[in-house]
Every structure is written in structure tokens, then in C-alpha cells.
Short mmCIF file of C-alpha atoms and ligand atoms in Angstrom, two decimals:
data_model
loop_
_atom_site.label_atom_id
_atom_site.label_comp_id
_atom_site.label_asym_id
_atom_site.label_seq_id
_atom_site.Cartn_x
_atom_site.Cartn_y
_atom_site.Cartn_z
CA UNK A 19 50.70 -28.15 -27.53
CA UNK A 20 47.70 -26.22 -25.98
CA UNK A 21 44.55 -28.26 -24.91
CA UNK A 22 41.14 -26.42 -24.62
CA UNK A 23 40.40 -25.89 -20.63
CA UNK A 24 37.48 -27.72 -19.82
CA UNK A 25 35.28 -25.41 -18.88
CA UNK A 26 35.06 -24.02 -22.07
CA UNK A 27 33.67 -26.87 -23.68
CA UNK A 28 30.63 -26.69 -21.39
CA UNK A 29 27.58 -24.88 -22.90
CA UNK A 30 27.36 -21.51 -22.37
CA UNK A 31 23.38 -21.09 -21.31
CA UNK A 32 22.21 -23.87 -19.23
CA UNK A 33 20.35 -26.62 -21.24
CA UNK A 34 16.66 -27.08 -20.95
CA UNK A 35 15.50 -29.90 -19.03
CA UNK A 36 13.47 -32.53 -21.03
CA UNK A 37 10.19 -33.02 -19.31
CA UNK A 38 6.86 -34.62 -20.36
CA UNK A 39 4.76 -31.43 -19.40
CA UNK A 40 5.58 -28.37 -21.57
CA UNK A 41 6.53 -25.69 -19.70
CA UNK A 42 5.40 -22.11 -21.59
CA UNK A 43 5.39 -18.48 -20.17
CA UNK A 44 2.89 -15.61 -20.68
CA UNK A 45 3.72 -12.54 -22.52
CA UNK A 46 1.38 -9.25 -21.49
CA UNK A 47 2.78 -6.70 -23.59
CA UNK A 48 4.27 -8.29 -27.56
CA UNK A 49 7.80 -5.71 -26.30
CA UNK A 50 8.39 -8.43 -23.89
CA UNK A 51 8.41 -11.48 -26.38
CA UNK A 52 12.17 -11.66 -27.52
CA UNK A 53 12.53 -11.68 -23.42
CA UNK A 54 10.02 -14.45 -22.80
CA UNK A 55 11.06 -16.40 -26.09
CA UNK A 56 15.22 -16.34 -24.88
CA UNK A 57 13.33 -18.10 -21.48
CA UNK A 58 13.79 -21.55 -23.63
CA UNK A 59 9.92 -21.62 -23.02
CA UNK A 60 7.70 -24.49 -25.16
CA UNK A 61 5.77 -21.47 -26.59
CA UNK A 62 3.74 -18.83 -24.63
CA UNK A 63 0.47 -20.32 -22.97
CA UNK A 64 -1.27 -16.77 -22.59
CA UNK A 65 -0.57 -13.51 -24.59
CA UNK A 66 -3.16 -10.96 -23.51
CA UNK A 67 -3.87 -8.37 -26.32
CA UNK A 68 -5.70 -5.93 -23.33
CA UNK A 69 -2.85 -4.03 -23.56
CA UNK A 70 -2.83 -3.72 -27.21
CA UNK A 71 -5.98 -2.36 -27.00
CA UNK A 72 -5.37 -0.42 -23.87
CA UNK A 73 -2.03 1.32 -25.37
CA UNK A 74 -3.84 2.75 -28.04
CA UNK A 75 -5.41 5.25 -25.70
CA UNK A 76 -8.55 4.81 -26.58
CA UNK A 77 -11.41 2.86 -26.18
CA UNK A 78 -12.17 0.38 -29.08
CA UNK A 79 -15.12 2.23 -30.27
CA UNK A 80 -13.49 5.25 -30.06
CA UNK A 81 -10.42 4.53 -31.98
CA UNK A 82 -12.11 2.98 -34.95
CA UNK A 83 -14.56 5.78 -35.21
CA UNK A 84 -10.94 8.12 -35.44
CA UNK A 85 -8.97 5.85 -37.08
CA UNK A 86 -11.27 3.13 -39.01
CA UNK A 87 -11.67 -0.36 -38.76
CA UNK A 88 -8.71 -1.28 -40.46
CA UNK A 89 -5.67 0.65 -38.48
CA UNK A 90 -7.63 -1.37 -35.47
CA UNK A 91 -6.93 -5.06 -37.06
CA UNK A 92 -3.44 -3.57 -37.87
CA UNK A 93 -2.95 -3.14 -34.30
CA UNK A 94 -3.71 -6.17 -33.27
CA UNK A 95 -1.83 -7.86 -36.14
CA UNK A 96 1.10 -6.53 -35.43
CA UNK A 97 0.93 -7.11 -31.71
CA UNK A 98 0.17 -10.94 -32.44
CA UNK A 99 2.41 -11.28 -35.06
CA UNK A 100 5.52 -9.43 -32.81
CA UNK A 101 5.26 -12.65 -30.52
CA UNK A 102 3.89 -14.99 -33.21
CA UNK A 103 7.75 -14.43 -35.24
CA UNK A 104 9.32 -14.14 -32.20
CA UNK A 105 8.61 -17.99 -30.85
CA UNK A 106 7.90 -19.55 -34.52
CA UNK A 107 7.85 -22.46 -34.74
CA UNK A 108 6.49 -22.85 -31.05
CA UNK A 109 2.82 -22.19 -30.20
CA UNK A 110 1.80 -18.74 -28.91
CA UNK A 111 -1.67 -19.04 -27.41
CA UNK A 112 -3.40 -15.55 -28.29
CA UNK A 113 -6.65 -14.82 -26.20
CA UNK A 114 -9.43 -12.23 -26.99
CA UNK A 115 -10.05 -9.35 -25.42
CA UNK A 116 -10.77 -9.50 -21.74
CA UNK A 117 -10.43 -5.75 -20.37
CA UNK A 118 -13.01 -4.86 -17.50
CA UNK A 119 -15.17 -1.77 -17.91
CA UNK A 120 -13.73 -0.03 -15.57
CA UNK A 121 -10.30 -0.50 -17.07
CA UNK A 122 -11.72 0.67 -20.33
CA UNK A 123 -13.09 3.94 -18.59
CA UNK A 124 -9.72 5.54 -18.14
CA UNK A 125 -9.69 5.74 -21.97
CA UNK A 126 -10.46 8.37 -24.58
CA UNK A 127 -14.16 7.33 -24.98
CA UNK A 128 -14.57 5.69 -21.63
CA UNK A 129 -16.93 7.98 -20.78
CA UNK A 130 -19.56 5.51 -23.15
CA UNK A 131 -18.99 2.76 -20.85
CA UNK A 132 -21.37 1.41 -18.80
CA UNK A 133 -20.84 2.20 -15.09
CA UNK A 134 -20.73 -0.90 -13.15
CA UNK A 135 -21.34 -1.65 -9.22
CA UNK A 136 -18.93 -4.77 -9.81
CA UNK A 137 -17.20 -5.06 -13.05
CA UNK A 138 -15.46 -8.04 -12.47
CA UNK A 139 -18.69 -9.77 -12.66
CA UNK A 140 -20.11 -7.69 -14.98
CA UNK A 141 -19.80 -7.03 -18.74
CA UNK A 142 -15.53 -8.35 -19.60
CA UNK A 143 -14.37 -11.73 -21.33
CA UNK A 144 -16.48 -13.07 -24.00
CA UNK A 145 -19.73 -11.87 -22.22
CA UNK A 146 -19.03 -8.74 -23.73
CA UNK A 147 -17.77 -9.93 -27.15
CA UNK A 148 -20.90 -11.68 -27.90
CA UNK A 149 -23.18 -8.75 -27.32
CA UNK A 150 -20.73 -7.02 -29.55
CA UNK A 151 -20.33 -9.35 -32.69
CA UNK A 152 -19.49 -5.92 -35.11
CA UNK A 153 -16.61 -5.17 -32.53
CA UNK A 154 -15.46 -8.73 -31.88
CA UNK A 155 -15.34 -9.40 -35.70
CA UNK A 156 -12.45 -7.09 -35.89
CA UNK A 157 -10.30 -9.38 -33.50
CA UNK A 158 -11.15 -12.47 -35.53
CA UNK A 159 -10.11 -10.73 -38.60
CA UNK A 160 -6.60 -10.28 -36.54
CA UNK A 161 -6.20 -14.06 -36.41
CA UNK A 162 -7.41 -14.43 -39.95
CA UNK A 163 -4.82 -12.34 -40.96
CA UNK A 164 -2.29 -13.57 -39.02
CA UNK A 165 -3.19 -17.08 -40.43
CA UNK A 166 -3.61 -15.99 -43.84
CA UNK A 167 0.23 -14.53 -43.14
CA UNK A 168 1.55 -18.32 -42.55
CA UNK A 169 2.08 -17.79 -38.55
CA UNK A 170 0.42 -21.47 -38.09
CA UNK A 171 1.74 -21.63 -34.44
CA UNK A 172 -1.02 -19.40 -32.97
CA UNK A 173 -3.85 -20.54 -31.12
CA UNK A 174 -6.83 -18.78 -30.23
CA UNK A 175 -8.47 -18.53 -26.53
CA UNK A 176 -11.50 -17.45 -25.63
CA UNK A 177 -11.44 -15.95 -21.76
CA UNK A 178 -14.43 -15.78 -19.64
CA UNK A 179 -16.58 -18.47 -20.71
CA UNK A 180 -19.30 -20.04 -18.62
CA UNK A 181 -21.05 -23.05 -20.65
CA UNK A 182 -21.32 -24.97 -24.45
CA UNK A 183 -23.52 -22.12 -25.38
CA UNK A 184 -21.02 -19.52 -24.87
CA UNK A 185 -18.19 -21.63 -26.49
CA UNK A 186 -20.45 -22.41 -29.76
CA UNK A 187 -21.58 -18.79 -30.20
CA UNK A 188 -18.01 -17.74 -30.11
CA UNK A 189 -16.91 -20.71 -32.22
CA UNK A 190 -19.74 -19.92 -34.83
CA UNK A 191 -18.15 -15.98 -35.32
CA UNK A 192 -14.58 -17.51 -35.33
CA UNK A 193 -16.10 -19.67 -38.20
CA UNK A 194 -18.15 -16.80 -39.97
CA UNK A 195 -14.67 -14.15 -39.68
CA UNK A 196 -12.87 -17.08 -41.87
CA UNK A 197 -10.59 -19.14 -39.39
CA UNK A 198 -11.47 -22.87 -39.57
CA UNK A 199 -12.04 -24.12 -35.71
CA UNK A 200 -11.57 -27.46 -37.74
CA UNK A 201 -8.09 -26.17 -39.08
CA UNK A 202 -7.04 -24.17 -36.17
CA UNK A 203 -5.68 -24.66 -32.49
CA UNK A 204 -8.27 -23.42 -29.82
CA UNK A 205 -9.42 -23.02 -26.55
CA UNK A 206 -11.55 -21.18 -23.84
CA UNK A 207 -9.94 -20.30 -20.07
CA UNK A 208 -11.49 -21.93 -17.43
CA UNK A 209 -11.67 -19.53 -14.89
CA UNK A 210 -15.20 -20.00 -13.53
CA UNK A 211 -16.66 -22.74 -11.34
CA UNK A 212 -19.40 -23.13 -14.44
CA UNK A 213 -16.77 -23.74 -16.74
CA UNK A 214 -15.48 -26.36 -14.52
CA UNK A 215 -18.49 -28.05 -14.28
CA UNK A 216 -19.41 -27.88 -17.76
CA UNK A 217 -16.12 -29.09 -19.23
CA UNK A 218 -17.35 -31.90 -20.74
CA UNK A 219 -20.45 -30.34 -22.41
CA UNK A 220 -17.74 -27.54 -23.70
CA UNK A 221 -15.24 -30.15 -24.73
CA UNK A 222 -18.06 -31.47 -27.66
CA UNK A 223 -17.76 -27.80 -29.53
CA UNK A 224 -14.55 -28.92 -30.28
CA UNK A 225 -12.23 -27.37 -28.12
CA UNK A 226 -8.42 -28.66 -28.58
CA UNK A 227 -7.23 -26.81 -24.83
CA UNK A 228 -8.56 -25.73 -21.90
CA UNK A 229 -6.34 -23.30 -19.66
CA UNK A 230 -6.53 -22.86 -15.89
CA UNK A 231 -7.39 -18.89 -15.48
CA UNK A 232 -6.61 -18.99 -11.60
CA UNK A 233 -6.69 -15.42 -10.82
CA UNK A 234 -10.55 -15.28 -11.46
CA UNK A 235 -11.37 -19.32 -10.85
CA UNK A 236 -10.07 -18.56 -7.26
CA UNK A 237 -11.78 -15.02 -6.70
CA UNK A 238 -14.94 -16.75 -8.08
CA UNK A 239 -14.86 -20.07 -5.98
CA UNK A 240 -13.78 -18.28 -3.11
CA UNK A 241 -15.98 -15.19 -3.98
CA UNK A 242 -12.53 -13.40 -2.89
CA UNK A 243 -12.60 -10.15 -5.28
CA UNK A 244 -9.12 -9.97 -6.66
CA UNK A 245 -8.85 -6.53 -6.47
CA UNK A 246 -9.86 -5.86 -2.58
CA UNK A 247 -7.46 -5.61 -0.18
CA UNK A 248 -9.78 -6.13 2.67
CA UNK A 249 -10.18 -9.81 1.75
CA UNK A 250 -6.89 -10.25 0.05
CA UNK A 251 -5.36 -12.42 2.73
CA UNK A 252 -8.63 -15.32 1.19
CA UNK A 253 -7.20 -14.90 -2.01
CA UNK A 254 -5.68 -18.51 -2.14
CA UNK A 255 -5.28 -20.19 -5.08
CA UNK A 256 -4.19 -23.69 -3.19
CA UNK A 257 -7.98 -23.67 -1.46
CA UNK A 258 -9.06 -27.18 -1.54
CA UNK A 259 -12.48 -25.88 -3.24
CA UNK A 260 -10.25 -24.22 -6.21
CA UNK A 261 -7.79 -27.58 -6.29
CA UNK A 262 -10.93 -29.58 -6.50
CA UNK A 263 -12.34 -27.92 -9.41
CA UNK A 264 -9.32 -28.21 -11.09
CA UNK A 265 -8.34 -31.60 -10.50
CA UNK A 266 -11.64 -33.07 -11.92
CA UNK A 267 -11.37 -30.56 -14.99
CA UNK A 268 -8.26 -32.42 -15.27
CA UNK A 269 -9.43 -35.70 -15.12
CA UNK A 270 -12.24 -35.54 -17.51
CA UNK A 271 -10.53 -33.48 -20.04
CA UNK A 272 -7.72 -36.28 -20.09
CA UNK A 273 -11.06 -38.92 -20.75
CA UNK A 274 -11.55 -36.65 -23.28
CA UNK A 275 -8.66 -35.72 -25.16
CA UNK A 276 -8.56 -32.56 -24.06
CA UNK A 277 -5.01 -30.88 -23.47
CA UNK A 278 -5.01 -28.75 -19.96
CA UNK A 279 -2.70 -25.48 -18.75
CA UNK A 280 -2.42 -23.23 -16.52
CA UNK A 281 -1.71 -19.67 -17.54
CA UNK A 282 -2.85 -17.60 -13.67
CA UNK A 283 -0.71 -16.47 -11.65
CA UNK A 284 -0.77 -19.64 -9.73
CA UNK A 285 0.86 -21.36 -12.75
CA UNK A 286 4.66 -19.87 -11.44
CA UNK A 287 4.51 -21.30 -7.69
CA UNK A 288 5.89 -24.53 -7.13
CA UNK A 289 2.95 -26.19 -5.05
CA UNK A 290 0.71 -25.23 -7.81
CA UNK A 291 3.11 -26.74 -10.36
CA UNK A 292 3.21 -30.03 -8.60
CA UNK A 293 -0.38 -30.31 -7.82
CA UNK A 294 -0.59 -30.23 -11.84
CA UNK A 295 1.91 -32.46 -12.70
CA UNK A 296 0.72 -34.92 -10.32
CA UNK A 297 -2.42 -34.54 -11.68
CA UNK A 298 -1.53 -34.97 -15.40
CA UNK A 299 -1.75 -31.16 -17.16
CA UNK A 300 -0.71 -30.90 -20.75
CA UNK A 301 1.24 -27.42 -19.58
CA UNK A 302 2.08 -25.28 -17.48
CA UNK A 303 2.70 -21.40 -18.13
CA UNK A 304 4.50 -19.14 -16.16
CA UNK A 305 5.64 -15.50 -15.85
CA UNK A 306 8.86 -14.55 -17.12
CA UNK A 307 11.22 -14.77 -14.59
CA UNK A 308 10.21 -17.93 -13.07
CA UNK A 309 10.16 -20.11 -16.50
CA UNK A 310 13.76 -21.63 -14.96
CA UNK A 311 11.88 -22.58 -11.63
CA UNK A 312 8.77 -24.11 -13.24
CA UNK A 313 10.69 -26.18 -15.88
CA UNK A 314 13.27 -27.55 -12.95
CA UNK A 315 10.07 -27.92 -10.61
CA UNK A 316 8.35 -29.82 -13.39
CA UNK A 317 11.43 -31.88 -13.73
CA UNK A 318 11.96 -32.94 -10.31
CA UNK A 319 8.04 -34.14 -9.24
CA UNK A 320 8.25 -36.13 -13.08
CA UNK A 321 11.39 -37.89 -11.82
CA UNK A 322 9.55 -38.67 -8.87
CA UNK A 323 6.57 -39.81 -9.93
CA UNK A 324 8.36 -41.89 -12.09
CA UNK A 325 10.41 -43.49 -9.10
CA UNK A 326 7.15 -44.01 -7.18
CA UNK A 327 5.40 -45.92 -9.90
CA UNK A 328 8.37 -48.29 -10.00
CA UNK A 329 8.29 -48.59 -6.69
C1 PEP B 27 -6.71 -15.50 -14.86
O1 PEP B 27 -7.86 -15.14 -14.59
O2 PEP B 27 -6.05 -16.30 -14.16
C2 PEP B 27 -6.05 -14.98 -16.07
C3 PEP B 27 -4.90 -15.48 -16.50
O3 PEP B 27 -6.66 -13.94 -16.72
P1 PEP B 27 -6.58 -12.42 -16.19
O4 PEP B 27 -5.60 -12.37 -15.07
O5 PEP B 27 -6.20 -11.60 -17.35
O6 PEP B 27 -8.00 -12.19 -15.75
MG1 MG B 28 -8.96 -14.06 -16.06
#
């Protein structure tokens, strides 16, 4: 009689490791969800809807004036909801428009926007979205929609911000465009030294998350523009200035309640990933291809820490 060989009786992916920290992964573009869900991720700690806007051709403004307001929100629906199915039951954090102007001006309609000397410290993030409640309205009415749908595993994230001001204004249209900030996950990025700062002013809106935007909280500390190449070898998200601001974030958000991530850049190399866990984050998020990495990195400083505190 025939016995099994016993490497078939092995699992045929490799499994997971458990770890205390989730370990999530950031989707771009809603195509590259199935991709990012198959990862074995804990749910996707940034999905950008820039390019859902930015595939459409046109600018915002332009495409609802050619289109109308509603094949806009359809957009965005079905963009959310492509990544929202795709990971249910676990959490896709969805964050609101954060396309620069200059971005936007290689559009249909770009023409309208403002020309700016800088525009990475000029009018992006939720800056923008607050001068332009009429326009933002129509993303809220995305998540309303997607809510109203049943997809209770998405989160909202609001990029950009600087203070408690900025966080209730945005808070107060999430309110007014029908999703319940008292029902609903949500969050702003951190990726300014003022949001640092003000964490804990921020943190009494009613925030559930904050998420470590590296790419900007290091060009901004550092005052390193990200898209230079003259000063690209400064770009370093490991600077003891950035770390700093971080770790304290970190620390008072834990006093707090607060849940912490990572969803930059930084959030996929290992030294950043230990830095975190050593520090205590909630989660870290990282691109596609190094989910594996991350979640075995994770792993292996846990196990450590662990070791040392028995010690
Ligand atoms: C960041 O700033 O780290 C971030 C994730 O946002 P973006 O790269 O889209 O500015
Ligand atoms: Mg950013």
C-alpha cells in the first residue's frame, strides 16, 4: 500500500507568520488589489485614489462639468469598492485626494490650475479640499456610498494635515456628507513636523489612527524636496530629526489610544520596520513586493524583544 510522500502534506503557500504588529501593504492603482490582497497582508494601510482621479484624464472640475457629479462619485466608488471586496473582511484604509497642482496640470482642464513656484508646499492634501468643500463633498459621498453598500472594512484618511483645526473642519464635512466619524474608522497622515507636534491636540477630534506619511515628513523635516535630484542624496528617512518626530508621535498616541502606521516608502525597509516595532506601532504598511520581508522582519525584532524582556 501507497503512503502520501511527505512533502506533499506540507502547505503549498508559505504560512503567515503570527505577529503582534499587523503588517498591511498599499495599493496605488484598485487593478493591483487581487495582487496586494494574495500578499496575506492584514488589510491595505494606504490606497491612494490620485490615480483614480488622475486616470480619468481630466481634471476634477473638468470632468464633472462633462460628465456630472454623479459619473465622478461612480468613479471613485468603484475604485474603493474594487479593493474594498477584494480584502473584505480586512481593513482597507482609503485616503482623500492628495494630487499636487502640478500633477493636476497635465490634465484636460489643467490649464485652470493655479501655477505654483513650489507645489509641494503649496495648494495638495486637505489644504486644498477645505477651500473646496463643493468638490471635496463628492469624495465623501464615495465613502457614504461605499458604507451605505455594507463594505464596513474601509477607513477613511485624511493626508496633509497640519493641526486640530484642520482635522475638525474635515471631520465636520465627513459628518455633514453622512458618514458618522462616531461610527466609522478614521485617520489623518502625519507627514508634517506640525502634525507631529500637534498629535495630541489632533487626537481629541477623535481620530482612531494616525499613519506615518514618510515621503513628505522627511522632505519637510529635512526641507529635502522629494522630487530634486540635486539634494536627493539628504533624502533620508532614518535622520535622527525624522526618527525623533516619530518616536514621540508614537509614544503619546499609545498614552492616548491612538493606533500608529506607517504607510511611506520608509514603511518596506527593514531598519525602518524595526525602529517601529521597537517603538510600539499599531502597523506597518508596505509595498507589494516586500509584504514577505516586512511580516518576517516584524517577526524576528518581536521574538527578540520578547527574549530581551525576559532577560
Ligand atoms: C507619504 O508622504 O509618505 C505618503 C505615503 O504620501 P504620498 O507619497 O502620496 O505623498
Ligand atoms: Mg504624502
Amino acid at each position: 500500500e501507497e503512503t502520501e510522500p511527505i512533502e506533499d502534506a506540507r502547505p503549498k503557500t508559505p504560512v503567515k507568520p503570527m505577529t503582534a504588529t499587523e503588517v498591511k501593504v498599499n495599493v496605488s492603482i484598485p487593478e493591483a488589489a487581487e495582487r496586494a490582497a494574495a500578499t496575506g497582508a492584514d488589510g491595505v494601510g494606504l490606497l491612494r485614489t490620485e490615480h483614480m482621479v488622475l486616470s480619468l484624464g481630466k481634471t476634477p472640475t473638468k470632468y464633472i462639468a462633462d460628465n456630472g457629479e454623479r459619473a465622478y462619485v461612480d468613479e471613485l466608488v468603484d475604485g474603493i469598492r474594487t479593493a474594498a471586496e477584494e480584502f473584505y473582511p480586512r481593513p482597507v484604509r482609503v485616503r482623500t485626494l492628495d494630487a499636487p497642482t502640478d500633477e493636476f496640470r497635465q490634465l484636460e482642464g489643467g490649464d485652470d490650475e493655479p501655477r505654483e513656484h513650489n507645489p509641494m508646499l503649496g495648494y495638495r492634501g486637505i489644504r486644498r479640499s477645505l477651500d473646496n468643500p463643493d468638490l471635496f463633498k463628492h469624495e465623501l459621498e464615495a465613502f457614504r456610498r461605499i458604507f451605505d453598500m455594507g463594505y464596513d472594512n474601509v477607513e477613511v484618511m485624511f493626508p496633509l494635515v497640519n493641526d486640530a483645526e484642520d482635522v475638525a473642519r474635515a471631520r465636520n464635512l465627513m459628518k455633514q456628507a453622512g458618514v458618522d466619524p462616531e461610527k466609522r474608522t478614521w485617520g489623518v497622515m502625519v507627514e508634517t513636523p506640525a502634525a507631529a507636534l500637534e498629535v495630541e491636540s489632533m487626537a481629541q477630534e477623535g481620530i482612531d489612527f494616525v499613519s506615518f506619511g514618510t515621503n513628505d515628513l522627511t522632505q519637510y523635516t529635512l526641507a529635502v524636496d522629494r522630487n530634486n535630484e540635486r539634494v536627493a542624496d539628504r533624502f533620508d528617512e532614518l535622520h535622527p530629526a525624522v526618527l525623533s518626530l516619530i518616536g514621540d508621535t508614537i509614544e503619546t498616541c499609545r498614552e492616548l489610544g491612538v493606533k500608529t502606521s506607517i504607510c511611506g516608502q520608509a514603511g518596506s525597509k527593514p531598519q525602518m520596520v524595526q525602529f517601529l516595532v521597537e517603538k510600539g506601532v499599531s502597523s506597518v504598511s508596505a509595498n507589494i513586493d516586500a509584504v514577505r520581508d516586512v511580516q518576517h522582519e516584524v517577526k524576528r525584532v518581536e521574538q527578540r524583544l520578547i527574549l530581551d524582556s525576559v532577560r
